Short mmCIF file of C-alpha atoms and ligand atoms in Angstrom, two decimals:
data_model
loop_
_atom_site.label_atom_id
_atom_site.label_comp_id
_atom_site.label_asym_id
_atom_site.label_seq_id
_atom_site.Cartn_x
_atom_site.Cartn_y
_atom_site.Cartn_z
CA UNK A 1 68.18 114.59 97.90
CA UNK A 2 65.76 116.85 96.92
CA UNK A 3 67.05 120.79 97.16
CA UNK A 4 64.26 122.19 97.31
CA UNK A 5 62.69 120.15 100.55
CA UNK A 6 64.75 123.01 103.20
CA UNK A 7 64.99 126.82 102.05
CA UNK A 8 67.36 128.23 104.50
CA UNK A 9 66.40 130.98 107.13
CA UNK A 10 67.95 134.16 106.37
CA UNK A 11 70.39 133.28 104.26
CA UNK A 12 70.98 136.47 102.59
CA UNK A 13 70.93 138.48 106.12
CA UNK A 14 72.69 136.14 107.74
CA UNK A 15 75.35 136.01 105.77
CA UNK A 16 75.25 139.88 105.35
CA UNK A 17 75.48 139.52 109.01
CA UNK A 18 79.22 136.91 109.25
CA UNK A 19 80.59 138.83 106.24
CA UNK A 20 83.02 141.34 107.65
CA UNK A 21 84.90 138.60 109.84
CA UNK A 22 84.76 135.79 106.95
CA UNK A 23 85.71 138.48 103.88
CA UNK A 24 89.71 138.37 104.87
CA UNK A 25 91.09 136.31 101.67
CA UNK A 26 93.79 135.82 105.30
CA UNK A 27 96.39 133.74 105.67
CA UNK A 28 94.63 132.47 108.71
CA UNK A 29 92.33 130.84 106.72
CA UNK A 30 88.66 132.06 108.18
CA UNK A 31 87.33 129.98 109.93
CA UNK A 32 83.33 129.26 110.24
CA UNK A 33 81.22 127.03 112.21
CA UNK A 34 78.03 126.36 111.11
CA UNK A 35 76.81 124.99 114.05
CA UNK A 36 73.29 123.53 113.49
CA UNK A 37 74.23 121.29 109.36
CA UNK A 38 71.10 120.24 109.23
CA UNK A 39 70.59 119.42 105.54
CA UNK A 40 73.90 122.50 104.11
CA UNK A 41 71.60 125.34 103.28
CA UNK A 42 72.95 128.19 105.07
CA UNK A 43 76.67 126.03 105.10
CA UNK A 44 76.48 125.40 101.63
CA UNK A 45 75.69 128.92 101.42
CA UNK A 46 78.14 130.14 103.31
CA UNK A 47 81.25 128.03 101.53
CA UNK A 48 80.20 129.70 98.37
CA UNK A 49 79.73 133.36 99.56
CA UNK A 50 82.98 133.20 101.38
CA UNK A 51 86.27 130.94 98.95
CA UNK A 52 88.62 131.42 101.46
CA UNK A 53 86.75 130.03 103.77
CA UNK A 54 87.25 126.63 105.50
CA UNK A 55 84.28 125.36 108.30
CA UNK A 56 83.12 123.44 110.43
CA UNK A 57 79.56 121.75 110.71
CA UNK A 58 78.20 120.06 113.98
CA UNK A 59 74.92 117.82 113.85
CA UNK A 60 74.11 115.17 116.49
CA UNK A 61 71.52 114.13 113.25
CA UNK A 62 73.93 111.79 111.69
CA UNK A 63 71.55 111.63 109.43
CA UNK A 64 70.95 115.50 108.55
CA UNK A 65 75.72 114.39 107.96
CA UNK A 66 75.30 111.76 105.92
CA UNK A 67 73.03 114.22 103.10
CA UNK A 68 74.61 117.22 103.95
CA UNK A 69 78.05 115.14 102.87
CA UNK A 70 76.83 114.76 99.57
CA UNK A 71 76.16 117.76 100.04
CA UNK A 72 78.86 119.47 99.98
CA UNK A 73 81.93 117.14 98.49
CA UNK A 74 82.55 119.43 95.56
CA UNK A 75 84.29 121.35 98.47
CA UNK A 76 86.86 119.08 99.18
CA UNK A 77 88.83 120.52 102.53
CA UNK A 78 86.89 123.27 103.00
CA UNK A 79 84.54 121.64 104.71
CA UNK A 80 84.82 119.63 107.52
CA UNK A 81 81.27 117.74 108.82
CA UNK A 82 81.55 116.78 113.19
CA UNK A 83 78.62 114.98 114.73
CA UNK A 84 78.66 116.18 117.30
CA UNK A 85 76.04 118.29 119.84
CA UNK A 86 76.48 121.93 119.62
CA UNK A 87 77.75 122.46 123.54
CA UNK A 88 80.04 120.48 122.55
CA UNK A 89 81.79 123.82 120.08
CA UNK A 90 85.16 123.75 122.22
CA UNK A 91 86.01 119.78 122.57
CA UNK A 92 85.60 119.48 118.61
CA UNK A 93 87.85 122.52 118.20
CA UNK A 94 90.24 121.98 120.28
CA UNK A 95 90.41 118.37 118.93
CA UNK A 96 90.55 120.48 115.41
CA UNK A 97 92.97 122.58 116.88
CA UNK A 98 91.40 125.56 116.30
CA UNK A 99 92.20 128.27 118.53
CA UNK A 100 89.74 131.07 117.41
CA UNK A 101 86.69 131.41 115.09
CA UNK A 102 86.23 133.94 112.67
CA UNK A 103 82.50 133.19 111.99
CA UNK A 104 79.25 131.10 114.14
CA UNK A 105 75.87 130.04 112.66
CA UNK A 106 73.40 128.83 114.38
CA UNK A 107 69.79 128.47 113.20
CA UNK A 108 68.17 125.85 115.91
CA UNK A 109 65.19 123.66 116.53
CA UNK A 110 64.27 120.77 113.70
CA UNK A 111 65.26 120.67 110.05
CA UNK A 112 62.79 120.14 107.45
CA UNK A 113 64.29 116.37 106.69
CA UNK A 114 63.38 115.56 110.58
CA UNK A 115 59.63 116.74 110.28
CA UNK A 116 59.28 115.60 107.27
CA UNK A 117 60.30 111.90 107.64
CA UNK A 118 57.50 111.07 109.16
CA UNK A 119 58.93 107.44 111.36
CA UNK A 120 60.99 109.85 113.67
CA UNK A 121 57.08 111.14 115.24
CA UNK A 122 58.53 114.64 115.08
CA UNK A 123 55.40 116.71 113.47
CA UNK A 124 51.50 115.82 114.70
CA UNK A 125 49.87 115.42 111.24
CA UNK A 126 51.10 112.64 110.74
CA UNK A 127 50.47 109.33 113.17
CA UNK A 128 54.29 107.39 113.90
CA UNK A 129 56.21 106.20 116.28
CA UNK A 130 56.69 108.97 119.18
CA UNK A 131 60.30 108.93 119.95
CA UNK A 132 61.43 112.98 119.67
CA UNK A 133 65.18 112.71 119.52
CA UNK A 134 67.97 114.02 116.54
CA UNK A 135 70.40 112.23 117.66
CA UNK A 136 67.98 108.73 117.37
CA UNK A 137 71.48 106.67 118.94
CA UNK A 138 71.12 107.63 122.59
CA UNK A 139 68.86 109.42 125.36
CA UNK A 140 65.86 108.50 125.61
CA UNK A 141 61.85 109.05 123.23
CA UNK A 142 59.04 111.64 124.20
CA UNK A 143 56.47 108.79 124.64
CA UNK A 144 59.25 106.90 127.30
CA UNK A 145 58.77 110.85 128.83
CA UNK A 146 54.77 110.36 128.47
CA UNK A 147 54.74 107.08 130.10
CA UNK A 148 57.39 107.64 132.54
CA UNK A 149 57.54 111.06 134.18
CA UNK A 150 55.46 112.47 137.76
CA UNK A 151 52.62 114.89 136.11
CA UNK A 152 53.84 117.51 138.03
CA UNK A 153 57.29 117.40 135.90
CA UNK A 154 54.72 116.51 132.63
CA UNK A 155 52.92 120.05 133.53
CA UNK A 156 55.96 121.79 134.02
CA UNK A 157 57.31 120.77 130.92
CA UNK A 158 54.15 121.59 128.44
CA UNK A 159 53.94 125.52 130.38
CA UNK A 160 57.93 126.05 130.16
CA UNK A 161 58.71 124.59 127.08
CA UNK A 162 55.15 125.07 125.05
CA UNK A 163 53.28 127.61 126.84
CA UNK A 164 50.23 125.56 127.41
CA UNK A 165 48.12 127.34 128.60
CA UNK A 166 45.97 123.97 129.46
CA UNK A 167 48.71 122.25 130.58
CA UNK A 168 47.21 120.00 134.07
CA UNK A 169 44.87 119.72 131.65
CA UNK A 170 46.69 117.83 129.39
CA UNK A 171 48.34 116.64 132.37
CA UNK A 172 45.64 114.84 133.51
CA UNK A 173 44.01 113.44 130.65
CA UNK A 174 48.42 111.56 129.61
CA UNK A 175 47.50 110.39 132.86
CA UNK A 176 44.78 108.86 133.08
CA UNK A 177 44.99 107.30 129.57
CA UNK A 178 48.65 106.01 130.68
CA UNK A 179 47.64 104.17 133.43
CA UNK A 180 45.13 101.83 130.34
CA UNK A 181 47.96 101.28 128.35
CA UNK A 182 50.85 103.21 127.65
CA UNK A 183 51.52 105.87 125.31
CA UNK A 184 53.80 104.37 121.82
CA UNK A 185 52.28 106.58 119.01
CA UNK A 186 51.18 110.22 117.88
CA UNK A 187 48.33 109.93 116.80
CA UNK A 188 46.64 108.78 120.76
CA UNK A 189 48.33 111.70 121.91
CA UNK A 190 46.46 114.32 119.62
CA UNK A 191 43.83 113.18 119.84
CA UNK A 192 44.31 113.06 123.03
CA UNK A 193 45.12 117.35 123.44
CA UNK A 194 41.75 117.50 120.70
CA UNK A 195 39.30 115.49 123.66
CA UNK A 196 40.74 117.41 127.01
CA UNK A 197 40.90 120.81 125.75
CA UNK A 198 37.76 123.44 126.01
CA UNK A 199 36.34 124.31 122.92
CA UNK A 200 37.26 128.45 122.55
CA UNK A 201 40.89 127.00 124.26
CA UNK A 202 40.52 124.89 120.20
CA UNK A 203 39.56 128.09 118.53
CA UNK A 204 43.56 129.83 118.80
CA UNK A 205 46.85 129.19 117.80
CA UNK A 206 46.54 126.35 114.96
CA UNK A 207 46.02 122.53 115.93
CA UNK A 208 45.95 122.17 119.95
CA UNK A 209 48.70 119.49 119.91
CA UNK A 210 51.50 121.63 118.76
CA UNK A 211 52.50 123.56 121.88
CA UNK A 212 52.94 119.97 123.71
CA UNK A 213 54.78 118.34 120.90
CA UNK A 214 57.06 121.08 120.49
CA UNK A 215 57.30 120.89 124.14
CA UNK A 216 57.80 117.44 124.53
CA UNK A 217 60.87 117.87 121.48
CA UNK A 218 62.26 120.67 123.31
CA UNK A 219 62.52 118.17 127.13
CA UNK A 220 63.91 114.79 124.61
CA UNK A 221 66.71 116.76 123.16
CA UNK A 222 67.01 119.03 126.83
CA UNK A 223 67.17 121.91 123.35
CA UNK A 224 66.90 125.20 126.28
CA UNK A 225 69.82 122.94 128.57
CA UNK A 226 72.26 122.72 126.44
CA UNK A 227 71.09 125.86 123.63
CA UNK A 228 71.82 128.41 127.53
CA UNK A 229 75.74 126.47 127.08
CA UNK A 230 76.09 126.71 124.12
CA UNK A 231 75.57 130.45 122.98
CA UNK A 232 78.51 131.81 125.26
CA UNK A 233 80.76 128.52 124.22
CA UNK A 234 80.63 130.03 121.27
CA UNK A 235 80.51 133.89 121.42
CA UNK A 236 83.55 132.57 123.89
CA UNK A 237 85.18 131.49 120.51
CA UNK A 238 85.16 133.80 118.27
CA UNK A 239 87.92 136.16 117.66
CA UNK A 240 88.34 139.44 118.17
CA UNK A 241 86.72 141.06 115.29
CA UNK A 242 84.46 137.74 114.80
CA UNK A 243 80.69 137.42 114.46
CA UNK A 244 78.11 135.63 115.42
CA UNK A 245 74.56 134.96 113.72
CA UNK A 246 71.19 132.98 115.58
CA UNK A 247 68.22 131.70 114.31
CA UNK A 248 65.86 131.21 117.08
CA UNK A 249 61.88 130.00 116.19
CA UNK A 250 60.15 129.76 120.08
CA UNK A 251 60.93 132.51 122.29
CA UNK A 252 61.85 131.01 124.97
CA UNK A 253 65.57 130.17 122.00
CA UNK A 254 65.36 133.39 121.05
CA UNK A 255 65.33 135.32 124.65
CA UNK A 256 68.37 132.93 126.21
CA UNK A 257 69.97 134.04 122.99
CA UNK A 258 69.53 137.90 124.31
CA UNK A 259 70.84 137.66 127.61
CA UNK A 260 74.11 136.19 127.07
CA UNK A 261 74.19 138.47 123.64
CA UNK A 262 73.17 142.37 126.06
CA UNK A 263 75.17 140.48 128.78
CA UNK A 264 78.64 140.35 126.51
CA UNK A 265 77.35 144.00 125.91
CA UNK A 266 77.28 145.25 128.82
CA UNK A 267 79.75 146.75 130.51
CA UNK A 268 80.36 144.30 134.06
CA UNK A 269 82.00 147.44 135.91
CA UNK A 270 80.96 147.76 139.95
CA UNK A 271 78.83 150.90 140.20
CA UNK A 272 79.96 154.11 139.95
CA UNK A 273 83.02 154.22 138.21
CA UNK A 274 84.83 157.52 136.53
CA UNK A 275 86.82 155.82 134.34
CA UNK A 276 85.91 151.30 133.01
CA UNK A 277 88.44 150.01 133.21
CA UNK A 278 89.67 147.99 129.83
CA UNK A 279 89.12 144.69 131.90
CA UNK A 280 85.06 145.43 132.51
CA UNK A 281 83.89 146.45 129.12
CA UNK A 282 82.35 145.05 126.89
CA UNK A 283 83.35 142.00 124.90
CA UNK A 284 80.69 142.30 122.45
CA UNK A 285 79.14 144.87 119.88
CA UNK A 286 74.76 144.20 118.87
CA UNK A 287 75.05 143.36 115.32
CA UNK A 288 71.38 143.74 115.13
CA UNK A 289 68.57 146.30 116.65
CA UNK A 290 66.32 143.67 119.04
CA UNK A 291 65.65 140.56 116.89
CA UNK A 292 65.07 141.02 113.22
CA UNK A 293 61.89 139.45 111.67
CA UNK A 294 62.01 138.35 107.93
CA UNK A 295 60.40 139.86 104.94
CA UNK A 296 56.77 139.16 104.06
CA UNK A 297 57.94 138.62 100.67
CA UNK A 298 60.02 136.02 102.33
CA UNK A 299 57.57 133.86 104.70
CA UNK A 300 54.98 133.95 101.39
CA UNK A 301 57.30 131.74 100.35
CA UNK A 302 57.98 129.78 102.87
CA UNK A 303 55.83 129.30 106.27
CA UNK A 304 58.77 128.31 108.37
CA UNK A 305 60.72 130.87 108.26
CA UNK A 306 57.66 132.57 109.95
CA UNK A 307 58.31 132.37 113.17
CA UNK A 308 62.59 133.25 113.21
CA UNK A 309 64.38 135.39 114.62
CA UNK A 310 67.60 137.11 114.10
CA UNK A 311 70.35 138.69 115.87
CA UNK A 312 73.63 139.09 115.70
CA UNK A 313 76.74 140.15 117.81
CA UNK A 314 80.44 140.76 116.89
CA UNK A 315 83.79 140.24 119.24
CA UNK A 316 85.11 144.03 120.68
CA UNK A 317 88.06 142.33 123.82
CA UNK A 318 89.90 139.58 124.72
CA UNK A 319 88.51 137.61 127.85
CA UNK A 320 88.97 139.67 130.99
CA UNK A 321 92.09 138.09 133.25
C1 SAM B 401 67.05 124.20 111.70
S1 SAM B 401 68.13 122.66 110.88
C2 SAM B 401 68.77 123.58 110.02
C3 SAM B 401 69.43 123.75 108.52
C4 SAM B 401 70.13 124.09 108.07
N1 SAM B 401 70.48 125.75 108.10
C5 SAM B 401 70.47 124.10 106.51
O1 SAM B 401 70.24 125.40 105.78
O2 SAM B 401 69.63 122.91 106.07
C6 SAM B 401 68.05 122.68 112.91
C7 SAM B 401 69.77 121.77 112.86
O3 SAM B 401 70.73 121.54 113.90
C8 SAM B 401 70.37 119.51 114.62
N2 SAM B 401 70.59 120.54 116.41
C9 SAM B 401 69.33 120.70 116.53
N3 SAM B 401 69.69 120.33 118.51
C10 SAM B 401 71.32 120.29 117.94
C11 SAM B 401 72.59 120.12 119.04
N4 SAM B 401 71.38 121.03 120.15
N5 SAM B 401 73.13 119.59 118.09
C12 SAM B 401 73.34 119.85 117.82
N6 SAM B 401 72.89 119.73 115.67
C13 SAM B 401 71.46 120.25 116.46
C14 SAM B 401 69.01 119.31 114.10
O4 SAM B 401 69.55 117.93 113.74
C15 SAM B 401 68.88 119.94 112.75
O5 SAM B 401 69.63 119.64 112.41
#
């Protein structure tokens, strides 16, 4: 595997955010979970920066697990790689007999490997079967979504997950076309979107198919639904003093993370109490002011970092009883 294929995004900042929770020499041995192993860039840096820590790394993509397994082999049993969707984190930890962890990292979205492998259908720049499943062993692909969903549902998906203003126009064209012949490949969809959009809409925002592809990918993988369960579950799995860092790549993901962190950092006391009892005190302390962005230098070197938004939080209290 080429090491230049994927440069981990905002790597040093992620390590710095998690460091205070992982630098303890143990026992007990600190545990850090990388919920999005991908090609193992962040995971390898975690293992090397925190020599006393044990890494549990999840990915729903078996190919990612295979490649990273080779990369992380030198770390032996300090690294445990698991094929799982990240909202299964509580079950994975229970199976491994780990009650609480000291660090959690999420680097959301698709990996450069998934984008580079043309036959998986994530990239609008190459003609490929419209699949887009991160886990190719389960679920339905993008072609089936396009060919079978009712028009209203497609419009909702394009608007909500792609923030596509021209959703109705695109969906009308899709429905017209799929009646002639079902969709199977990406090039036909890209061409249809290009033809369907008015000139003005094509002048802004890069490739006009980008938003539709993002929307389909989010739908096919149930990304926001899974994330909505996964972030609270990850916070729940943190020991007091444990830290979580999340890298998002679009506003919907970032908004969700922001809401969960903000809720954890707020008191749950009914308004008007003169003294806030312990059980209503916040469970989280925010470690980032708003979302942190990559530096201009990083974006110049790694275009994939451009949309990144990083948020961190620390667990400061046990669950209320
Ligand atoms: C951006 S990549 C991670 C790259 C990694 N940080 C690195 O440095 O190589 C995101 C990875 O998360 C995985 N992924 C996305 N959603 C997931 C989910 N719900 N559960 C488990 N893995 C997921 C994808 O398959 C992909 O391999």
